[in-house]
Amino acid sequence: MKLSIIIPVYKVEATLSRCLQSVTGQSFRDLEIILVDDGSPDDCPRLCDEWAKRDQRIQVIHKQNGGLSDARNAGIEVARGALITFVDSDDFLEEDTYEQLIPLTEQADIVEFPLYRFYGSARQSRIMFPETSFTSAQDYWLKGYGYEHCYAWNKIFHHELFEQIRFPVGKVFEDVATMPALLRKSKRIVTSNKGLYYYCANEKGITANATGEELLMLLESHVKLLPEWYDARYYMHVLNIQLDVCRLTGRQPIMQRQLISPFSQGLSAPQRLKAFLQNLTGINGLCKINKITHRN
C-alpha cells in the first residue's frame, strides 16, 4: 500500500460525495481511503457505508465525536500506507493530483502542492509554489513562508513522520500546532506546482468564525516558535494574530516585543506602519490603538 488518504467526516452530507468522487477518481490507484465518521448526527454515517460498498479501497471508522484532531488521529492509527495525506470532506481535488506528486515523495519527506483557498467565495485565491527543495525546516517556514499556508491537507507525508506525533485533541488550528514537529523530523521538504487542492469556503467553519479564545490557541503555537524561527515578516504575521486576540478577549499580550525596522525587507505598507507604532507604543499600546480603530 503506497498512500493512505484520511478523511474526517462530520456534518458534511451535502459535500461528502463530491469529495469522494474526486478522491476515488484519482488516476493513482495504489491507495486506501479512510473515512472517519466523527459521530456525525446527519446522514453522513450511512453515506460513508454506502461509499465503502462501492469501492473496496474505502474503510469506515465510526466513532464518538472528538473533533477534527481526534478524527485524524484515529485515521493515522489504522493507516497502512507508506505515505499519508489528508482531505477535508467539504473539499475536493483536481484529477491526477496524486499521480503527479507521488514520484516526488521518493526524494522528500513532505511534498506540498498548490491550492485554491476559500474556493467558491469572493476571497478565493490560487496559491502556487515554485519547484523548490528545502533541507532546513526553518528555511521552509521563513523563506518559503510556510506559516502562511500551514495546512495538513495540501501535503503528502511519509508515514514514519507520525510515529510519535499526533494532532492535539481539543484544540483548533491544529495544523499550526503539529506542522513544526513534522517539519523538524523531515530531512527534505519539496514544494511543487503540480496538482491542485480545492479548499472550499465554509461560512460556518472555524476559520470564518474563530472566537478570541480559539485564536489564542493559534497565537500560542506561533509564539512558541518565534524565539527559534524568527524574521521580521513572520514576527509581523504573529503580531496581527496578537492584535485580534487582544481585541476579541481583552487579554494582555503574550508576545515578547521585538523592535522591528519599518524598512525590513518583505513588509507590506500596513506592516511597516504597525512596526513603527509598536516600536513607539509597545505591543500593549498597539493593541489599544487597534481596538479603538475597530470601534469606528
mmCIF file of N, CA and C in Angstrom, residues 28 32-33 52 66 93 130 148 158 170 219 257:
data_model
loop_
_atom_site.group_PDB
_atom_site.id
_atom_site.type_symbol
_atom_site.label_atom_id
_atom_site.label_comp_id
_atom_site.label_asym_id
_atom_site.label_seq_id
_atom_site.Cartn_x
_atom_site.Cartn_y
_atom_site.Cartn_z
ATOM 1 N N PHE A 28 -4.072 7.777 -9.774
ATOM 2 C CA PHE A 28 -3.203 6.963 -8.934
ATOM 3 C C PHE A 28 -4.084 6.006 -8.141
ATOM 4 N N GLU A 32 -5.455 3.638 -0.128
ATOM 5 C CA GLU A 32 -6.606 3.319 0.706
ATOM 6 C C GLU A 32 -7.227 4.625 1.166
ATOM 7 N N ILE A 33 -8.533 4.611 1.347
ATOM 8 C CA ILE A 33 -9.277 5.799 1.757
ATOM 9 C C ILE A 33 -9.926 5.493 3.094
ATOM 10 N N ALA A 52 -18.327 2.817 0.971
ATOM 11 C CA ALA A 52 -17.444 1.671 1.238
ATOM 12 C C ALA A 52 -17.896 0.438 0.458
ATOM 13 N N GLY A 66 -15.149 13.638 18.575
ATOM 14 C CA GLY A 66 -13.988 14.078 19.335
ATOM 15 C C GLY A 66 -13.279 15.255 18.713
ATOM 16 N N LEU A 93 -10.331 17.497 -4.857
ATOM 17 C CA LEU A 93 -9.040 17.514 -5.541
ATOM 18 C C LEU A 93 -9.202 17.557 -7.049
ATOM 19 N N PRO A 130 6.785 27.398 -6.263
ATOM 20 C CA PRO A 130 7.880 27.061 -7.165
ATOM 21 C C PRO A 130 8.356 25.638 -6.894
ATOM 22 N N GLU A 148 2.291 30.784 6.225
ATOM 23 C CA GLU A 148 1.149 31.384 5.542
ATOM 24 C C GLU A 148 0.247 30.347 4.874
ATOM 25 N N HIS A 158 5.550 11.256 4.569
ATOM 26 C CA HIS A 158 5.979 9.893 4.840
ATOM 27 C C HIS A 158 5.357 9.453 6.166
ATOM 28 N N GLY A 170 -8.766 18.532 21.150
ATOM 29 C CA GLY A 170 -9.387 19.599 21.930
ATOM 30 C C GLY A 170 -8.947 20.989 21.542
ATOM 31 N N LEU A 219 -2.355 31.663 18.315
ATOM 32 C CA LEU A 219 -1.282 32.563 18.744
ATOM 33 C C LEU A 219 -0.243 31.821 19.582
ATOM 34 N N ARG A 257 7.914 41.755 22.893
ATOM 35 C CA ARG A 257 8.153 42.744 21.843
ATOM 36 C C ARG A 257 9.580 42.679 21.318
#
